[in-house]
Short mmCIF file of C-alpha atoms and ligand atoms in Angstrom, two decimals:
data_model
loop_
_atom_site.label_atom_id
_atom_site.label_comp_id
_atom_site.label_asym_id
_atom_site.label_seq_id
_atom_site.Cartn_x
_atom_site.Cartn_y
_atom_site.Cartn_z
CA UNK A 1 -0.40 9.74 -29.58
CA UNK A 2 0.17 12.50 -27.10
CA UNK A 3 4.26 12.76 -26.41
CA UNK A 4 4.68 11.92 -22.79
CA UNK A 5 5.77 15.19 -21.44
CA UNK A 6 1.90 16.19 -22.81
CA UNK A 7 0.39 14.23 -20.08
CA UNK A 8 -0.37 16.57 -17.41
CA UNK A 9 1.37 15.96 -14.00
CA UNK A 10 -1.82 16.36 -12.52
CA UNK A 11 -3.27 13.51 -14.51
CA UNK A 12 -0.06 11.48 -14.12
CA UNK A 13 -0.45 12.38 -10.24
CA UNK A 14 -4.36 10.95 -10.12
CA UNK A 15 -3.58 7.65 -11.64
CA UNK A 16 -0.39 6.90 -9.83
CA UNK A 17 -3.25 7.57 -6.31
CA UNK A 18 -5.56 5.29 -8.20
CA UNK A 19 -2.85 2.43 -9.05
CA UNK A 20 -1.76 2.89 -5.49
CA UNK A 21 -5.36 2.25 -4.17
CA UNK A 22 -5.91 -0.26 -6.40
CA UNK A 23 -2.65 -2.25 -4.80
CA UNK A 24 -3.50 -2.12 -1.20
CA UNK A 25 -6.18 -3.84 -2.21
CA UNK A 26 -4.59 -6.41 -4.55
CA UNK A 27 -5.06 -10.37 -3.14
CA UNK A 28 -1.40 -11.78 -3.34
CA UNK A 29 -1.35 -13.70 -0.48
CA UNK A 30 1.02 -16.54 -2.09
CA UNK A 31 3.47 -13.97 -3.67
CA UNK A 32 3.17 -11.44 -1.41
CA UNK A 33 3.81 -9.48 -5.12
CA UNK A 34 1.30 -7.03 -4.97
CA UNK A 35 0.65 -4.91 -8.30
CA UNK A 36 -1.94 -2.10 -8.51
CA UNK A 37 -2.81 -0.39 -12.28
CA UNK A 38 -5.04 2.28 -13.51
CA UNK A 39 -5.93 3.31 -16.83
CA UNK A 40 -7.17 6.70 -18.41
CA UNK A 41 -9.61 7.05 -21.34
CA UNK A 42 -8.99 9.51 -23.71
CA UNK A 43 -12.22 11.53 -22.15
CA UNK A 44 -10.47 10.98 -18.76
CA UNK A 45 -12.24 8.22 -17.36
CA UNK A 46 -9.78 6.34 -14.55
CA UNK A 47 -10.36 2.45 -13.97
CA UNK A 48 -7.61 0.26 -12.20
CA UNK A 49 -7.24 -3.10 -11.13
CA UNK A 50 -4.78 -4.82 -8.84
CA UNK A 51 -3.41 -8.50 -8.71
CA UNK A 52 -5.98 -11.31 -7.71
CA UNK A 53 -4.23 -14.58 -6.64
CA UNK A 54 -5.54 -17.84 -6.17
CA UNK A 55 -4.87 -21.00 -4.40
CA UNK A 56 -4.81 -23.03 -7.72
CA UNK A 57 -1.69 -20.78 -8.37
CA UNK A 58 -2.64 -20.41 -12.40
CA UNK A 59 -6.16 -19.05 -12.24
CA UNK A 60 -3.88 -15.80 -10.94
CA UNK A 61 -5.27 -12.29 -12.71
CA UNK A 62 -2.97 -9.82 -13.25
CA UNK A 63 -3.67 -6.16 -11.96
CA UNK A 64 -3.13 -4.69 -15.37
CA UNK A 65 -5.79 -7.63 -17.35
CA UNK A 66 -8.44 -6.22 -14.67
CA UNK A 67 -7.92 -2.66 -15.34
CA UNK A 68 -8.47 -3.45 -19.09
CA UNK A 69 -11.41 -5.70 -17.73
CA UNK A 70 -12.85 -2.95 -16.07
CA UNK A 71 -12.63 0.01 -18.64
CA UNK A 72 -13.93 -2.36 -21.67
CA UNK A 73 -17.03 -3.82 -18.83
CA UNK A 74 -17.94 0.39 -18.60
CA UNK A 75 -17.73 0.41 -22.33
CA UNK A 76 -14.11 2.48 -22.64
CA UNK A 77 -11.93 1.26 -25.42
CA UNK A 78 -9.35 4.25 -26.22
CA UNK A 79 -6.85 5.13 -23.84
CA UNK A 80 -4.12 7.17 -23.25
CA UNK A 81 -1.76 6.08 -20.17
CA UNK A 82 -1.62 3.49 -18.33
CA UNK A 83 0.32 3.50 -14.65
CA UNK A 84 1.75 0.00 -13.44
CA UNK A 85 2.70 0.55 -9.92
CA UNK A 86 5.20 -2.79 -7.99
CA UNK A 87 7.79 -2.54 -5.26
CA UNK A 88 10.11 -3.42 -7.30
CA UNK A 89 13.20 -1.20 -8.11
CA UNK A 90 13.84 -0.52 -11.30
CA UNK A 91 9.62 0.20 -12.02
CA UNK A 92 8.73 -3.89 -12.95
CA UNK A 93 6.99 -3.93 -16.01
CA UNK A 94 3.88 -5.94 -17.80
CA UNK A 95 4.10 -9.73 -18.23
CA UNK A 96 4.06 -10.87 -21.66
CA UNK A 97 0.09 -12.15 -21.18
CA UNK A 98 0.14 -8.60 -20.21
CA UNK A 99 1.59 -7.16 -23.15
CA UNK A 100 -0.30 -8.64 -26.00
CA UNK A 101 -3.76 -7.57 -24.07
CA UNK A 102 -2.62 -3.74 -24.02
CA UNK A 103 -1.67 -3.71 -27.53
CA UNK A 104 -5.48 -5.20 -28.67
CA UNK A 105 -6.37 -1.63 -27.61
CA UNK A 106 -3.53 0.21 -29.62
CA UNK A 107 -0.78 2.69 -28.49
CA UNK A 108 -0.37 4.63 -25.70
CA UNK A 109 2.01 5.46 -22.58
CA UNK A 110 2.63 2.88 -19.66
CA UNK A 111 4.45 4.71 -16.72
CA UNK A 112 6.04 2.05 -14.55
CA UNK A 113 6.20 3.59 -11.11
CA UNK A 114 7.13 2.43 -7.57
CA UNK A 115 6.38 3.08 -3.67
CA UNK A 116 9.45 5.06 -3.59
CA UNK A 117 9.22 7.77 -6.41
CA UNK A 118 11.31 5.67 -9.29
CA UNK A 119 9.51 6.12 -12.91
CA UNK A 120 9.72 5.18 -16.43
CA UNK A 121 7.90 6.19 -19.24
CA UNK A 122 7.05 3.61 -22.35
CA UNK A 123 4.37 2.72 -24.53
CA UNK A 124 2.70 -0.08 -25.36
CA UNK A 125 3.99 -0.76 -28.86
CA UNK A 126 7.65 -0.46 -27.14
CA UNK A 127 6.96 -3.22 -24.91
CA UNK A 128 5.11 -5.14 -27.79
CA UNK A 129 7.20 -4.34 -30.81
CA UNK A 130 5.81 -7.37 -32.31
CA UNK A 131 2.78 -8.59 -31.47
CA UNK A 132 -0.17 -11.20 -32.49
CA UNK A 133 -2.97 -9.07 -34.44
CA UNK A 134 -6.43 -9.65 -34.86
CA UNK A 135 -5.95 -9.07 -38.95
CA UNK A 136 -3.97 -12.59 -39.19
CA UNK A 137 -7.51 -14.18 -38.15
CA UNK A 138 -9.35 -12.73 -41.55
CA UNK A 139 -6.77 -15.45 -43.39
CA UNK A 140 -4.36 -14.97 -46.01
N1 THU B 201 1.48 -9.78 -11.86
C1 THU B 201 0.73 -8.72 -12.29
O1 THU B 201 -0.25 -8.33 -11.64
N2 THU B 201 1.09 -8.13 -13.44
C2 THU B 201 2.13 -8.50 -14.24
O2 THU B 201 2.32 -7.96 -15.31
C3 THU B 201 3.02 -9.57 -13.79
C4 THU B 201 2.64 -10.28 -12.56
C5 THU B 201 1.10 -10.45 -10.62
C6 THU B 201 0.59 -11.85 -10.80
C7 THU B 201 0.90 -12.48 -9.48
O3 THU B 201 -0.18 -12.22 -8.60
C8 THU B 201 2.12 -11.73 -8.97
O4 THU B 201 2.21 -10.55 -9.76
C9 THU B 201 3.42 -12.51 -9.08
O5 THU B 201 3.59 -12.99 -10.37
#
Protein backbone atom coordinates (compact mmCIF):
# COMPACT_ATOMS: atom_id res chain seq x y z
CA UNK A 1 0.00 0.00 0.00
CA UNK A 2 0.93 3.50 -0.99
CA UNK A 3 2.05 5.55 2.44
CA UNK A 4 -0.48 8.28 2.79
CA UNK A 5 1.64 11.25 2.16
CA UNK A 6 1.93 9.30 -1.58
CA UNK A 7 -1.57 10.15 -2.35
CA UNK A 8 -1.49 13.17 -4.36
CA UNK A 9 -3.30 16.28 -2.92
CA UNK A 10 -4.82 16.63 -6.09
CA UNK A 11 -6.37 13.20 -5.89
CA UNK A 12 -7.13 13.66 -2.19
CA UNK A 13 -8.71 17.14 -3.36
CA UNK A 14 -11.12 15.28 -6.20
CA UNK A 15 -12.57 12.77 -3.87
CA UNK A 16 -13.14 14.98 -0.90
CA UNK A 17 -15.48 17.24 -4.12
CA UNK A 18 -16.92 13.88 -4.96
CA UNK A 19 -17.79 12.76 -1.18
CA UNK A 20 -19.06 16.28 -0.81
CA UNK A 21 -21.43 15.87 -3.87
CA UNK A 22 -22.30 12.70 -2.99
CA UNK A 23 -23.68 14.18 0.61
CA UNK A 24 -25.85 16.93 -0.60
CA UNK A 25 -27.46 14.42 -2.10
CA UNK A 26 -27.63 11.84 0.71
CA UNK A 27 -31.61 11.04 1.91
CA UNK A 28 -31.43 11.44 5.82
CA UNK A 29 -34.48 12.94 6.39
CA UNK A 30 -35.01 11.09 9.95
CA UNK A 31 -31.39 11.78 11.15
CA UNK A 32 -30.79 14.70 9.51
CA UNK A 33 -27.01 12.76 9.61
CA UNK A 34 -26.01 13.17 6.27
CA UNK A 35 -22.74 11.18 5.12
CA UNK A 36 -21.28 11.44 1.59
CA UNK A 37 -18.15 8.82 0.46
CA UNK A 38 -16.12 8.29 -2.57
CA UNK A 39 -13.77 5.72 -3.45
CA UNK A 40 -10.68 5.57 -5.89
CA UNK A 41 -9.56 2.50 -7.90
CA UNK A 42 -6.15 1.88 -8.18
CA UNK A 43 -6.49 3.02 -12.12
CA UNK A 44 -8.24 6.14 -10.69
CA UNK A 45 -11.70 5.45 -11.19
CA UNK A 46 -13.92 7.72 -8.47
CA UNK A 47 -17.42 6.22 -7.32
CA UNK A 48 -19.22 7.59 -4.10
CA UNK A 49 -22.28 7.06 -2.39
CA UNK A 50 -24.09 8.97 0.32
CA UNK A 51 -26.56 7.85 3.15
CA UNK A 52 -30.09 6.53 2.02
CA UNK A 53 -32.64 6.50 4.91
CA UNK A 54 -35.83 4.96 5.14
CA UNK A 55 -39.03 5.19 6.96
CA UNK A 56 -38.73 1.54 8.28
CA UNK A 57 -35.65 3.07 10.11
CA UNK A 58 -33.43 -0.40 9.56
CA UNK A 59 -33.58 -0.81 5.80
CA UNK A 60 -31.09 2.51 6.24
CA UNK A 61 -27.85 2.20 3.63
CA UNK A 62 -24.92 3.65 4.64
CA UNK A 63 -23.04 6.15 2.24
CA UNK A 64 -19.85 4.20 2.43
CA UNK A 65 -21.85 0.33 1.60
CA UNK A 66 -23.10 2.31 -1.67
CA UNK A 67 -19.82 3.57 -2.73
CA UNK A 68 -18.52 -0.08 -2.45
CA UNK A 69 -21.94 -0.96 -4.21
CA UNK A 70 -21.20 1.19 -6.90
CA UNK A 71 -17.43 0.50 -7.73
CA UNK A 72 -17.98 -3.51 -7.50
CA UNK A 73 -21.66 -2.87 -9.92
CA UNK A 74 -18.84 -1.06 -12.63
CA UNK A 75 -16.69 -4.05 -12.04
CA UNK A 76 -13.78 -2.16 -9.72
CA UNK A 77 -12.48 -4.28 -6.93
CA UNK A 78 -8.92 -2.72 -5.87
CA UNK A 79 -8.77 0.48 -4.31
CA UNK A 80 -6.66 2.81 -2.86
CA UNK A 81 -8.46 5.63 -0.62
CA UNK A 82 -11.43 6.00 0.46
CA UNK A 83 -12.85 9.69 1.77
CA UNK A 84 -15.76 9.56 4.47
CA UNK A 85 -16.99 13.03 4.69
CA UNK A 86 -19.84 13.92 8.18
CA UNK A 87 -20.35 17.14 10.07
CA UNK A 88 -19.15 15.83 12.75
CA UNK A 89 -16.01 17.20 14.59
CA UNK A 90 -13.52 15.10 15.20
CA UNK A 91 -13.90 13.44 11.22
CA UNK A 92 -16.81 10.50 12.35
CA UNK A 93 -15.70 7.37 11.16
CA UNK A 94 -17.24 3.95 9.49
CA UNK A 95 -19.84 1.93 11.42
CA UNK A 96 -18.82 -1.44 12.27
CA UNK A 97 -21.34 -2.94 9.26
CA UNK A 98 -19.13 -0.51 7.62
CA UNK A 99 -15.93 -1.78 8.59
CA UNK A 100 -16.09 -5.44 7.88
CA UNK A 101 -17.44 -4.51 4.12
CA UNK A 102 -14.15 -2.33 3.42
CA UNK A 103 -11.88 -4.90 4.63
CA UNK A 104 -13.60 -7.79 2.04
CA UNK A 105 -11.73 -5.56 -0.46
CA UNK A 106 -8.30 -5.44 1.47
CA UNK A 107 -6.14 -2.46 2.68
CA UNK A 108 -6.08 0.87 1.88
CA UNK A 109 -6.41 4.61 3.27
CA UNK A 110 -9.81 6.04 4.65
CA UNK A 111 -9.47 9.91 5.13
CA UNK A 112 -12.21 11.00 7.49
CA UNK A 113 -12.88 14.60 6.57
CA UNK A 114 -15.45 17.30 7.52
CA UNK A 115 -17.35 20.57 6.14
CA UNK A 116 -14.89 22.55 7.98
CA UNK A 117 -11.32 21.39 6.87
CA UNK A 118 -10.68 18.75 9.98
CA UNK A 119 -8.89 15.37 8.58
CA UNK A 120 -7.60 12.11 9.57
CA UNK A 121 -5.83 9.65 7.81
CA UNK A 122 -6.37 5.63 8.55
CA UNK A 123 -6.69 2.53 6.81
CA UNK A 124 -8.91 0.01 6.66
CA UNK A 125 -7.08 -2.76 8.50
CA UNK A 126 -6.64 0.01 11.43
CA UNK A 127 -10.22 0.36 11.79
CA UNK A 128 -10.69 -3.51 11.32
CA UNK A 129 -7.73 -4.94 13.16
CA UNK A 130 -9.67 -8.03 13.44
CA UNK A 131 -12.03 -8.90 11.20
CA UNK A 132 -14.41 -11.92 9.86
CA UNK A 133 -12.58 -13.48 6.63
CA UNK A 134 -13.89 -15.25 3.87
CA UNK A 135 -11.02 -18.19 4.47
CA UNK A 136 -12.97 -19.34 7.84
CA UNK A 137 -15.89 -20.39 5.29
CA UNK A 138 -13.47 -23.14 3.38
CA UNK A 139 -13.72 -25.04 7.08
CA UNK A 140 -11.13 -26.18 9.30
N1 LIG B 1 -24.25 6.29 8.42
C1 LIG B 1 -23.43 6.17 7.33
O1 LIG B 1 -23.80 6.56 6.21
N2 LIG B 1 -22.22 5.62 7.51
C2 LIG B 1 -21.74 5.13 8.69
O2 LIG B 1 -20.66 4.56 8.73
C3 LIG B 1 -22.53 5.30 9.90
C4 LIG B 1 -23.88 5.87 9.74
C5 LIG B 1 -25.57 6.88 8.24
C6 LIG B 1 -26.71 5.92 8.43
C7 LIG B 1 -27.83 6.82 8.84
O3 LIG B 1 -28.46 7.31 7.66
C8 LIG B 1 -27.15 7.99 9.54
O4 LIG B 1 -25.77 7.91 9.17
C9 LIG B 1 -27.28 7.97 11.05
O5 LIG B 1 -26.87 6.75 11.56
Amino acid sequence: MQEPHDLHPELVERLIRAAEAARDNAHAPYSRYRVGAALVTTDGRVFSGCNVENASFGLSLCAERNAVAAAIAAGERQYTALVVITDSSPPEAPCGACRQVLVEFGDFHVLLVNAVGERHTTTVAELQPRPFRGDALRGP
